GROMACS .gro file of C-alpha atoms in nm:
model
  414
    1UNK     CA    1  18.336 -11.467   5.519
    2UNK     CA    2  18.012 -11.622   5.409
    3UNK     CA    3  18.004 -11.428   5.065
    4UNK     CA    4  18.334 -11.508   5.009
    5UNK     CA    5  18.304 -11.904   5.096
    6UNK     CA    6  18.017 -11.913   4.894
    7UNK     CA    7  18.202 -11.747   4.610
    8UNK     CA    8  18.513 -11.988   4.642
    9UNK     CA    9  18.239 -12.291   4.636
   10UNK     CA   10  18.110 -12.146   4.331
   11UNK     CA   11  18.429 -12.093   4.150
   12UNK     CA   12  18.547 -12.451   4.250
   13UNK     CA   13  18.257 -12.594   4.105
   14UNK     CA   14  18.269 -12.418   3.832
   15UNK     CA   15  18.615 -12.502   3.781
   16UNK     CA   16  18.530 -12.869   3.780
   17UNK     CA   17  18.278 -12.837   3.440
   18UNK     CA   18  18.571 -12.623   3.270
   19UNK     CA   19  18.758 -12.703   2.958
   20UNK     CA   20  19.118 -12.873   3.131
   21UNK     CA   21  18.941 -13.044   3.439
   22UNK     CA   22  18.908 -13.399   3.470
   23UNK     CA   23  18.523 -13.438   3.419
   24UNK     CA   24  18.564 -13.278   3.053
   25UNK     CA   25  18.890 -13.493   2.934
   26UNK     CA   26  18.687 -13.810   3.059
   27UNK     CA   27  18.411 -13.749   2.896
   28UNK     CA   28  18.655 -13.686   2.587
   29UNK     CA   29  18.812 -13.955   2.621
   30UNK     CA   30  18.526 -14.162   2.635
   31UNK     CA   31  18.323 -14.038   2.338
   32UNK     CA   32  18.665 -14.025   2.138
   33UNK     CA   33  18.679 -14.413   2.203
   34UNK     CA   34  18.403 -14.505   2.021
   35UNK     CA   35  18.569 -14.439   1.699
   36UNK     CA   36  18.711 -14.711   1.642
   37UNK     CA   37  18.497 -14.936   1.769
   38UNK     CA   38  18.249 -14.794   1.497
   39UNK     CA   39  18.434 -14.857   1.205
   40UNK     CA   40  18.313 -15.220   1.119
   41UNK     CA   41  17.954 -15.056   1.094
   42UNK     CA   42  18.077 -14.800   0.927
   43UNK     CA   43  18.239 -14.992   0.669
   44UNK     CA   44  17.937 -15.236   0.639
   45UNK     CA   45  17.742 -14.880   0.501
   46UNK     CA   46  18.017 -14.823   0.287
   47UNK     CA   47  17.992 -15.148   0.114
   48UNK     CA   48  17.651 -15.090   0.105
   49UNK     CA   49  17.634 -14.796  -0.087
   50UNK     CA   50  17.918 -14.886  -0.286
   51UNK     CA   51  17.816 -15.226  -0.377
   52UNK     CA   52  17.449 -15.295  -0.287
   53UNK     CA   53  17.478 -15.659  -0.428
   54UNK     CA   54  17.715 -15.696  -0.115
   55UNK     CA   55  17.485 -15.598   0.151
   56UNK     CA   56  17.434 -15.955   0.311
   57UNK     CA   57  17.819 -16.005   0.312
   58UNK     CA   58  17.885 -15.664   0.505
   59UNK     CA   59  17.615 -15.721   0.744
   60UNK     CA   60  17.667 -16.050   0.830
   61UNK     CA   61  18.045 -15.944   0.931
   62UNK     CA   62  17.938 -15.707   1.204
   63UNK     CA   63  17.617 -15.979   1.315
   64UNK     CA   64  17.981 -16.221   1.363
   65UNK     CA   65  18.180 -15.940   1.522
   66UNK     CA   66  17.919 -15.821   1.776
   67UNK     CA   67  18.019 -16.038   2.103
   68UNK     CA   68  18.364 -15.882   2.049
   69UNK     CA   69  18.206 -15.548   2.005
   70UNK     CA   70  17.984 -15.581   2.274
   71UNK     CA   71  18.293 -15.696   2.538
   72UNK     CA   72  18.459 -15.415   2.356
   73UNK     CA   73  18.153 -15.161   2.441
   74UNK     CA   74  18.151 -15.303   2.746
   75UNK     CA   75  18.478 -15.258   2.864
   76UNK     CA   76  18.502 -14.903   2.734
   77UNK     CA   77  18.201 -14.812   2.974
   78UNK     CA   78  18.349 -14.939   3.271
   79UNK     CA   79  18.689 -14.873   3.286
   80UNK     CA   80  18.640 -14.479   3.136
   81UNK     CA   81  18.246 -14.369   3.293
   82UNK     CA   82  18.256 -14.630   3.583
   83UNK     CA   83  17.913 -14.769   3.415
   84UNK     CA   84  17.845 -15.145   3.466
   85UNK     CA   85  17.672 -15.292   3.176
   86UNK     CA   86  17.579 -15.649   3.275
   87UNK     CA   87  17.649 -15.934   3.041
   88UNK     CA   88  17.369 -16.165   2.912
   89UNK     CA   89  17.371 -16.467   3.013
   90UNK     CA   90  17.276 -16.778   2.789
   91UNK     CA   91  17.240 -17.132   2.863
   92UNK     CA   92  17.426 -17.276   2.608
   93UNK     CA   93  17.820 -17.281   2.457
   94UNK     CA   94  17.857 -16.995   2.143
   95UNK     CA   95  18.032 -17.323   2.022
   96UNK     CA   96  17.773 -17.531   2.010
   97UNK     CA   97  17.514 -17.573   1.758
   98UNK     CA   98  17.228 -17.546   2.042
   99UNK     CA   99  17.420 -17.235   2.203
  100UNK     CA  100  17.428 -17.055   1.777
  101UNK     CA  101  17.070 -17.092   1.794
  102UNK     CA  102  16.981 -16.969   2.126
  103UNK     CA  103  17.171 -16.621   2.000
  104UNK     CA  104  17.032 -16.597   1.733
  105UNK     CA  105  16.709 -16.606   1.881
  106UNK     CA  106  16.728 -16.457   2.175
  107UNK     CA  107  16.611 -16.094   2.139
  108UNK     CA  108  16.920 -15.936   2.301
  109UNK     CA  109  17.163 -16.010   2.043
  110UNK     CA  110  16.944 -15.832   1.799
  111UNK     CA  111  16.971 -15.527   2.076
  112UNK     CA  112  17.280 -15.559   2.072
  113UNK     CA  113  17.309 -15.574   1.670
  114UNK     CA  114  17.073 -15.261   1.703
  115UNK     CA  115  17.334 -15.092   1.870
  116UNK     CA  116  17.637 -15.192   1.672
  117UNK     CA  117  17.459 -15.056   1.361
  118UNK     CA  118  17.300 -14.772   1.462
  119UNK     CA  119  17.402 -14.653   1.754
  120UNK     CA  120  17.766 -14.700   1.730
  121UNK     CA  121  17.825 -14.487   1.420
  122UNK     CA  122  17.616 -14.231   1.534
  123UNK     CA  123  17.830 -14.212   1.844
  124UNK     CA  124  18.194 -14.251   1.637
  125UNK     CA  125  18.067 -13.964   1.471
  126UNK     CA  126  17.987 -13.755   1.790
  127UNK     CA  127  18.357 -13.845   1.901
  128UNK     CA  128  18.551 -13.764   1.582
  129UNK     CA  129  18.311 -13.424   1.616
  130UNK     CA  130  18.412 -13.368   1.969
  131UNK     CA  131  18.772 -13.393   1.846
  132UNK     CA  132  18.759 -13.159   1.553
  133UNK     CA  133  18.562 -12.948   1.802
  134UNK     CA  134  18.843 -12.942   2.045
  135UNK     CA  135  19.078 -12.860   1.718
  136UNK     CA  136  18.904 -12.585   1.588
  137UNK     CA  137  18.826 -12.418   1.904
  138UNK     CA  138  19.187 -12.414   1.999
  139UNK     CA  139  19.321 -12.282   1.653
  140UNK     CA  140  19.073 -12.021   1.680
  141UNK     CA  141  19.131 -11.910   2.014
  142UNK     CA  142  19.548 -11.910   1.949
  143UNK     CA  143  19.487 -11.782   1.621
  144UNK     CA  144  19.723 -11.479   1.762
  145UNK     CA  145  19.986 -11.697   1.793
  146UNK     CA  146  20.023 -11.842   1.455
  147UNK     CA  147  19.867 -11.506   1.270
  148UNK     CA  148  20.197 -11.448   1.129
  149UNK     CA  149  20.182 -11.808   0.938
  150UNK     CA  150  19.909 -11.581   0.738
  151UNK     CA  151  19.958 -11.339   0.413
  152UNK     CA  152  20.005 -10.988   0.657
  153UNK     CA  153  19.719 -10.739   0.512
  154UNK     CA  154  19.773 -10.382   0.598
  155UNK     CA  155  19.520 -10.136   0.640
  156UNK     CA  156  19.246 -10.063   0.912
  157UNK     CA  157  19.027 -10.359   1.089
  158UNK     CA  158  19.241 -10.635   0.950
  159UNK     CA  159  19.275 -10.726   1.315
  160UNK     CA  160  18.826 -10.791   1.371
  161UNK     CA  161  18.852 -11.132   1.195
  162UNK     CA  162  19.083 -11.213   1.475
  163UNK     CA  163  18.935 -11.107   1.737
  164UNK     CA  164  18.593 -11.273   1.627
  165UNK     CA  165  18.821 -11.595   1.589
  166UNK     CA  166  18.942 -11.577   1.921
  167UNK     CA  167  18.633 -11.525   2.075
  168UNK     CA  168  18.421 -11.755   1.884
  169UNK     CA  169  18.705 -12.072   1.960
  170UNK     CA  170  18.701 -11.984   2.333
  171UNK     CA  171  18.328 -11.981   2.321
  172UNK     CA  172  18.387 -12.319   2.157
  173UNK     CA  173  18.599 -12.462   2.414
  174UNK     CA  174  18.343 -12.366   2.672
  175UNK     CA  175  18.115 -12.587   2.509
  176UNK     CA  176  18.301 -12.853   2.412
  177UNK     CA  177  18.314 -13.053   2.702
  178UNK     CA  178  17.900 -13.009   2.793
  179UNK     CA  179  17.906 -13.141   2.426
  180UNK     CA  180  18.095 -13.450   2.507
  181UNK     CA  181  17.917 -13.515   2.817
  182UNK     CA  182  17.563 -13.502   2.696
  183UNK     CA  183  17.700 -13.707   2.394
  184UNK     CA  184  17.864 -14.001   2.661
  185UNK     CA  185  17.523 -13.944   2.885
  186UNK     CA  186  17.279 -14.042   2.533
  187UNK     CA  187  17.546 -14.357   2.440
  188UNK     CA  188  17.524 -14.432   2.823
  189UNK     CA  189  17.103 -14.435   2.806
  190UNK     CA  190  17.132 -14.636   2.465
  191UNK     CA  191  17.388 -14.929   2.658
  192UNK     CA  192  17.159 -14.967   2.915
  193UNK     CA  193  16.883 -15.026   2.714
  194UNK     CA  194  17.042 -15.241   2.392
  195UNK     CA  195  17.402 -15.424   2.543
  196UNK     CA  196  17.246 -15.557   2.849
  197UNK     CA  197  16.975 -15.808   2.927
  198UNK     CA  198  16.616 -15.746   2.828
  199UNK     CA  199  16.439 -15.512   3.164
  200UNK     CA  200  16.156 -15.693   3.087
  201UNK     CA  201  16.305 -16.043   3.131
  202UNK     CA  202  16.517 -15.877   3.463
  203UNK     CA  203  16.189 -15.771   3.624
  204UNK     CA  204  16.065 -16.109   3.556
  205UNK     CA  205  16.371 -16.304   3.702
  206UNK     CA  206  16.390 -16.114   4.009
  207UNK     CA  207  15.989 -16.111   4.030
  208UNK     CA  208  16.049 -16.505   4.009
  209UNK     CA  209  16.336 -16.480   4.268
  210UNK     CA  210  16.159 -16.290   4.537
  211UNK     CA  211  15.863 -16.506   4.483
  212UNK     CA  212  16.086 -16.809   4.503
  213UNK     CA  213  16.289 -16.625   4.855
  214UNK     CA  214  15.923 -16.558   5.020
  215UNK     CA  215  15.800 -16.883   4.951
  216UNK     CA  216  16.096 -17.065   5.125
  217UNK     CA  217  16.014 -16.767   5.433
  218UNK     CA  218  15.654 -16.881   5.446
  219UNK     CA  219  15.766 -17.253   5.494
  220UNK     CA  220  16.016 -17.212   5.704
  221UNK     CA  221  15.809 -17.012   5.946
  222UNK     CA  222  15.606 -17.251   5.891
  223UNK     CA  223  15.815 -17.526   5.991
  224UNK     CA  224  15.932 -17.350   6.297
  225UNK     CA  225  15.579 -17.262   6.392
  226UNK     CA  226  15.535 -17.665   6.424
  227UNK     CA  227  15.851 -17.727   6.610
  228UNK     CA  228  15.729 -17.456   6.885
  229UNK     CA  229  15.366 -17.674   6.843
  230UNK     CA  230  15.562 -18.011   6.893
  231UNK     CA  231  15.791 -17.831   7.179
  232UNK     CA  232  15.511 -17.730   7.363
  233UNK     CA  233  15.274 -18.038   7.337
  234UNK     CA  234  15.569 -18.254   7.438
  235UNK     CA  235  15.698 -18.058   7.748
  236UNK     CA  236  15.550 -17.778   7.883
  237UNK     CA  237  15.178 -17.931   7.832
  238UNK     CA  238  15.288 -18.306   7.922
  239UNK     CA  239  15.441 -18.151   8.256
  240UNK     CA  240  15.120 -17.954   8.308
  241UNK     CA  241  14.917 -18.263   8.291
  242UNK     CA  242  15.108 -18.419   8.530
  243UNK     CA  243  15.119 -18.157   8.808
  244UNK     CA  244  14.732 -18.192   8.769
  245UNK     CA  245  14.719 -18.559   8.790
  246UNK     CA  246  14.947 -18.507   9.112
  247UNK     CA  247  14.730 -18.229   9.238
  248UNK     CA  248  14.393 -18.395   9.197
  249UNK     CA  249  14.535 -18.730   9.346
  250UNK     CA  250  14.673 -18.524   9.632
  251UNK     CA  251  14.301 -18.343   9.709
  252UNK     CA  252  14.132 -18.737   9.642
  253UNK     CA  253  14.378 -18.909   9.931
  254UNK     CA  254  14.502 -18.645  10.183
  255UNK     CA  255  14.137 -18.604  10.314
  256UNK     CA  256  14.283 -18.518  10.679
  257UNK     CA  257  14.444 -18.187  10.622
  258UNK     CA  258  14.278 -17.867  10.738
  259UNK     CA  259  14.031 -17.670  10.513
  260UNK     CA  260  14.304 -17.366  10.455
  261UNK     CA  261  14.531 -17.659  10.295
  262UNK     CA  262  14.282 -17.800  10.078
  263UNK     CA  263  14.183 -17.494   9.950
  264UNK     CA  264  14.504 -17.425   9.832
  265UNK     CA  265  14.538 -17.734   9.654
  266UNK     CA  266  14.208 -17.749   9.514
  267UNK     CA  267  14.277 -17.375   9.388
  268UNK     CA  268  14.651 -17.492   9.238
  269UNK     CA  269  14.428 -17.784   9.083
  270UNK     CA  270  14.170 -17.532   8.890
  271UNK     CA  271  14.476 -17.297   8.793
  272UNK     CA  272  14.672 -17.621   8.630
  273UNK     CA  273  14.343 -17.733   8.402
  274UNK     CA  274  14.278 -17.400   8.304
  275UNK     CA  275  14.663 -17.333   8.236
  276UNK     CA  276  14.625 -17.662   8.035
  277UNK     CA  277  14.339 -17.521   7.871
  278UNK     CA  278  14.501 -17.212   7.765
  279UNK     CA  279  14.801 -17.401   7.650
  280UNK     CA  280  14.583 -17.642   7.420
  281UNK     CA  281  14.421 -17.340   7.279
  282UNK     CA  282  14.773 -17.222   7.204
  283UNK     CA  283  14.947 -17.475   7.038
  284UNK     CA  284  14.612 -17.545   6.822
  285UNK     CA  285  14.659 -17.181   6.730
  286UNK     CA  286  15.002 -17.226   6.611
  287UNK     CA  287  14.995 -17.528   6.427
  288UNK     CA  288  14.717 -17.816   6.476
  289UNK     CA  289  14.823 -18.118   6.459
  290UNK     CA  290  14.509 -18.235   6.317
  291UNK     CA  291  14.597 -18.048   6.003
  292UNK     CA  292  14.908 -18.200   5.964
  293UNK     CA  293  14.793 -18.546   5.998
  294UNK     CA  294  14.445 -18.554   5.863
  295UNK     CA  295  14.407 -18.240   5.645
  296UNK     CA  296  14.176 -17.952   5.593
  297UNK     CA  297  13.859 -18.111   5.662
  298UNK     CA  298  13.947 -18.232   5.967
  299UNK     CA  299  14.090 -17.928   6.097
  300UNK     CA  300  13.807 -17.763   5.993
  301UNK     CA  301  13.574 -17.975   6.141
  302UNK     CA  302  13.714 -17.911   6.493
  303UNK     CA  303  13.688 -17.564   6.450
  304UNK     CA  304  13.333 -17.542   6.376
  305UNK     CA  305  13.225 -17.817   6.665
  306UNK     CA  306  13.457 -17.556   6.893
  307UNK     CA  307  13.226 -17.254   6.759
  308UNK     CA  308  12.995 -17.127   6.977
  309UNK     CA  309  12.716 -17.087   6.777
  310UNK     CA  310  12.585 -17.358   6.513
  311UNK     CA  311  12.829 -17.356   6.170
  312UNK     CA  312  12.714 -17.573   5.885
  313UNK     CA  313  13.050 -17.660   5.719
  314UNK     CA  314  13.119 -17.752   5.365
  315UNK     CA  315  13.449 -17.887   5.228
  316UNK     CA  316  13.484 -18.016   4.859
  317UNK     CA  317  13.865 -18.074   4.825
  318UNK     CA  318  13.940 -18.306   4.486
  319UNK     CA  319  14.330 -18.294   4.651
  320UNK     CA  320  14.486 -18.130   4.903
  321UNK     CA  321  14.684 -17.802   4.912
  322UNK     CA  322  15.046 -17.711   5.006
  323UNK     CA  323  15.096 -17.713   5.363
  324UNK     CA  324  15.143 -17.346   5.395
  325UNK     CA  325  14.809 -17.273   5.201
  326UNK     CA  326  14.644 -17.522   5.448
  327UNK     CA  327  14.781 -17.361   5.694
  328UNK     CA  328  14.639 -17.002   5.605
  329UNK     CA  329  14.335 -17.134   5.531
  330UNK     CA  330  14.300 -17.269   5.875
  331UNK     CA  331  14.393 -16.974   6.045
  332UNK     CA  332  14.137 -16.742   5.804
  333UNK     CA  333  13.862 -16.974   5.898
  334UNK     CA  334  13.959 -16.979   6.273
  335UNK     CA  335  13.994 -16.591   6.288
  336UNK     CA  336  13.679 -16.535   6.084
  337UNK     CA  337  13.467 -16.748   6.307
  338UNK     CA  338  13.630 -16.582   6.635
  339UNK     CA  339  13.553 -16.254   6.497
  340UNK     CA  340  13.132 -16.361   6.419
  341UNK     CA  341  13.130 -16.490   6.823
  342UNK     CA  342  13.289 -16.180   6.898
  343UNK     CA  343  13.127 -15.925   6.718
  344UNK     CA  344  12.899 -16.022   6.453
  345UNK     CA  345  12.570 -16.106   6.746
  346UNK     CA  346  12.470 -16.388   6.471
  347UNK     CA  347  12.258 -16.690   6.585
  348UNK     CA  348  12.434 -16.884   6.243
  349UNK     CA  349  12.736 -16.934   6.021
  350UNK     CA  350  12.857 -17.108   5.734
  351UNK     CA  351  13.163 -17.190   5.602
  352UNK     CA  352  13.255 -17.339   5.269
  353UNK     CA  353  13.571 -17.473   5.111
  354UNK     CA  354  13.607 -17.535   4.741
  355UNK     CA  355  13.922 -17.620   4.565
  356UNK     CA  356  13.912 -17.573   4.169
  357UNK     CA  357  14.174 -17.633   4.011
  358UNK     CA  358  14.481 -17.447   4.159
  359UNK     CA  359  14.239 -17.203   4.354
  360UNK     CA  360  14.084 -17.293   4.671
  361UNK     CA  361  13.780 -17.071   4.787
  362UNK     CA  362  13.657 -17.023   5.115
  363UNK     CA  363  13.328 -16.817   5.214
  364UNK     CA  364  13.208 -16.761   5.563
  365UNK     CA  365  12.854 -16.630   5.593
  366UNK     CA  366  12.672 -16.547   5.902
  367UNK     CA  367  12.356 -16.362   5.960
  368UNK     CA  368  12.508 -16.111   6.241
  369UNK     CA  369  12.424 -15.735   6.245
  370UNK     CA  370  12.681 -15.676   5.963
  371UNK     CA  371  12.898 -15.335   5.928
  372UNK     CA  372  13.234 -15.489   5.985
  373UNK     CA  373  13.577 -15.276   5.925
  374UNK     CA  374  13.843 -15.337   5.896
  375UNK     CA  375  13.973 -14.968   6.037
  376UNK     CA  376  13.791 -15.083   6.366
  377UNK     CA  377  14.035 -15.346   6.440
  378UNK     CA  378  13.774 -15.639   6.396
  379UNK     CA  379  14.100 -15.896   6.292
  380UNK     CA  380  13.986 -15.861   5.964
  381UNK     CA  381  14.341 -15.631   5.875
  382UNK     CA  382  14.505 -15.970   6.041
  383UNK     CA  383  14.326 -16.142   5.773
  384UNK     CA  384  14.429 -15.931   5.468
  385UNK     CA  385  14.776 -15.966   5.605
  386UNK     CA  386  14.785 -16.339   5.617
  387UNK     CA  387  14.564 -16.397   5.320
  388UNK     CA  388  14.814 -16.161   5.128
  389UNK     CA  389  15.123 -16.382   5.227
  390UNK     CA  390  15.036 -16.622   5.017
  391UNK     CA  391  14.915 -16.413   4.712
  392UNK     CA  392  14.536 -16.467   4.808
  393UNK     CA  393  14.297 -16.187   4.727
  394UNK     CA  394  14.029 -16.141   5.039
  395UNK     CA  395  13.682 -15.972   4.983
  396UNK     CA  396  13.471 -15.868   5.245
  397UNK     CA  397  13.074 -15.737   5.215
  398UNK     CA  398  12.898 -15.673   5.566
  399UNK     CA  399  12.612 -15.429   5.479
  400UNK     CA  400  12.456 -15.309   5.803
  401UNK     CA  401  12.219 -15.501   5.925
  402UNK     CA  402  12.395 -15.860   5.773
  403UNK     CA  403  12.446 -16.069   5.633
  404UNK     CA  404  12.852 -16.046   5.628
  405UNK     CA  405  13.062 -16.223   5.388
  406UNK     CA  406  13.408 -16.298   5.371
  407UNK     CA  407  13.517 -16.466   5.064
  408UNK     CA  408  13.886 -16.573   5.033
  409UNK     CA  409  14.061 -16.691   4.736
  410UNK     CA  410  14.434 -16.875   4.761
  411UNK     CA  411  14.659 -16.996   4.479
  412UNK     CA  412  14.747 -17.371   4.580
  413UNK     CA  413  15.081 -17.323   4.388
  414UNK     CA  414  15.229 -17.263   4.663
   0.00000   0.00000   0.00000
């Protein structure tokens, strides 16, 4: 049963590529099509050999007939290989003068002139081949049937030229219909490349799309990152500070209750300040507000008096950034100062900001041991990650034995 499955497979398949199946009159059909639609080029080369004084004239017909051709090309495509071929779009009217202009500058209609005069003839050509192809291999293989149309010769072998006929023209219909497909899969390749819009200028437009759709992520999350900030400052933290205010009121008056009571209280009081702590050092970690309302500097200011060890701070800023490139700046300089208290065992650090022109710089140097990596989960892969949100470019050089420096670069296009 398998042999025999794998033989009816076979045959099946085989039966799909052969002379009468679908595939092969498609493909026919298709390359067959393009015969007419060559003819204006073809007559254009006519004129030109017959009447070289005419050339202009003849060429500037088929420049005028290409949008028709190219709809025409277009359709043919779709509606006989399935094969999209996406218009180009212009800005302007074909009417108007501006919109005459922009084709005949823009660098796709001279594609698609390209293909009108070049390609298309070369592919009517294929077509009215594949049909004499078709022709001759079927008189040849029949040529049995209408032998007796023929002057009858007597005498021995008159019969080999007919049998050489009939096997060359089924030989011929064999290969007729590989023929027409490689012929509709070369005219396919040359559509995609001449009729539609430039790859170049696609690549480019959905470059500038995605760049556009990630930009309008990053400030969004930004701008939800803030409302969780402004969510937990005004409720959560507010009600904190007020269940310590009640606590520590509580341990000042009720001085009469017995020691097991009070140390409950005073223990509820410590957890509240340090759960208010805590929540301050969250919310700064989401979104200051200090960088929202005073800037960079600012910000950055708190972070180094927070530091544990000294940080001599620098911050030239001729105007400020986008919000979300503050932002990431903020949280590189917060996450690269965390990581020097955490693992660096320096006794300094310092951390400068420069803006020039639409790049802002930031180095932070500190004269730790050095030998930071990033494959020893330091932060510092958090810190490629967020500095490559925003297109930045990171670079990192911690010899052992220090000094480590991280310098970050962000575009403030952003």
């Amino acid at each position: 049963m398998g042999l025999l499955g794998t033989l009816r497979r076979t045959s099946s398949r085989l039966a799909g590529y052969a002379p009468w199946s679908a595939w092969a009159w498609r493909n026919t059909a298709f390359t067959v099509a393009a015969v007419p639609m060559a003819l204006p080029a073809a007559a254009a080369f006519a004129t030109m050999l017959a009447a070289p004084g005419r050339t202009p004239g003849a060429l500037l017909v088929v420049l005028l007939l290409c949008p028709l051709l190219t709809v025409l090309q277009r359709s043919r495509f779709q509606s006989l290989l399935d094969l999209v071929v996406p218009p180009v779009g212009y800005e302007n009217p074909p009417l108007q003068p501006r919109g005459l202009l922009e084709r005949l500058r823009s660098e796709s209609t001279w594609r698609q002139y390209g293909y009108h005069l070049l390609v298309s003839p070369l592919t009517g050509a294929g077509g009215a081949l594949i049909v004499l192809s078709w022709a001759g291999g079927a008189a040849a293989a029949s040529v049995y049937g209408w032998s007796w149309l023929l002057p009858h010769q007597d005498g021995p072998g008159w019969e080999t030229p007919y049998d050489l006929l009939t096997v060359l023209g089924g030989l011929l219909l064999l290969a007729t219909p590989g023929l027409a497909a490689a012929l509709a899969r070369l005219d396919a390749f040359a559509a995609a490349a001449l009729l539609g819009p430039s790859r170049a200028k696609e690549l480019a437009r959905r470059v500038e799309d995605l760049a556009e759709s990630r930009a309008g992520v990053l400030d969004a999350a930004d701008l939800e990152r803030r409302r969780i900030e402004r969510d937990l400052h005004d409720g959560a933290q507010q009600r904190l500070v007020a269940l310590a205010m009640n606590l520590g009121i509580a341990r000042a008056t009720m001085t009469d209750l017995p020691p097991e009571a009070r140390a409950v209280i005073d223990e509820a009081h410590r957890e509240a300040k340090e759960a208010i702590a805590e929540l301050n050092s969250l919310v700064r970690g989401l979104h200051p507000a200090v960088l929202e309302d005073r800037g960079l500097d600012a910000a950055l200011s708190g972070i180094a008096a927070r530091a544990p060890l000294p940080v001599e701070l620098t911050v030239e800023l001729e105007r400020r950034p986008g919000p979300t490139v503050e932002a990431v700046a903020y949280f590189v300089v917060s996450e690269a100062l965390a990581n020097v208290a955490k693992h660096a065992r320096a006794t300094r650090c310092s951390v400068e900001a420069r803006r020039t022109a639409d790049l802002l710089r930031i180095t932070v140097t500190d004269d730790g041991a050095g030998g930071a990596d990033p494959a020893r989960g330091t932060g510092l892969v958090g810190l490629r990650k967020r500095v490559g949100s925003v297109d930045g470019t990171i670079v990192i050089s911690s010899p052992l034995g220090g000094p480590t420096v991280v310098t970050v670069e962000l575009p403030c296009g952003l």
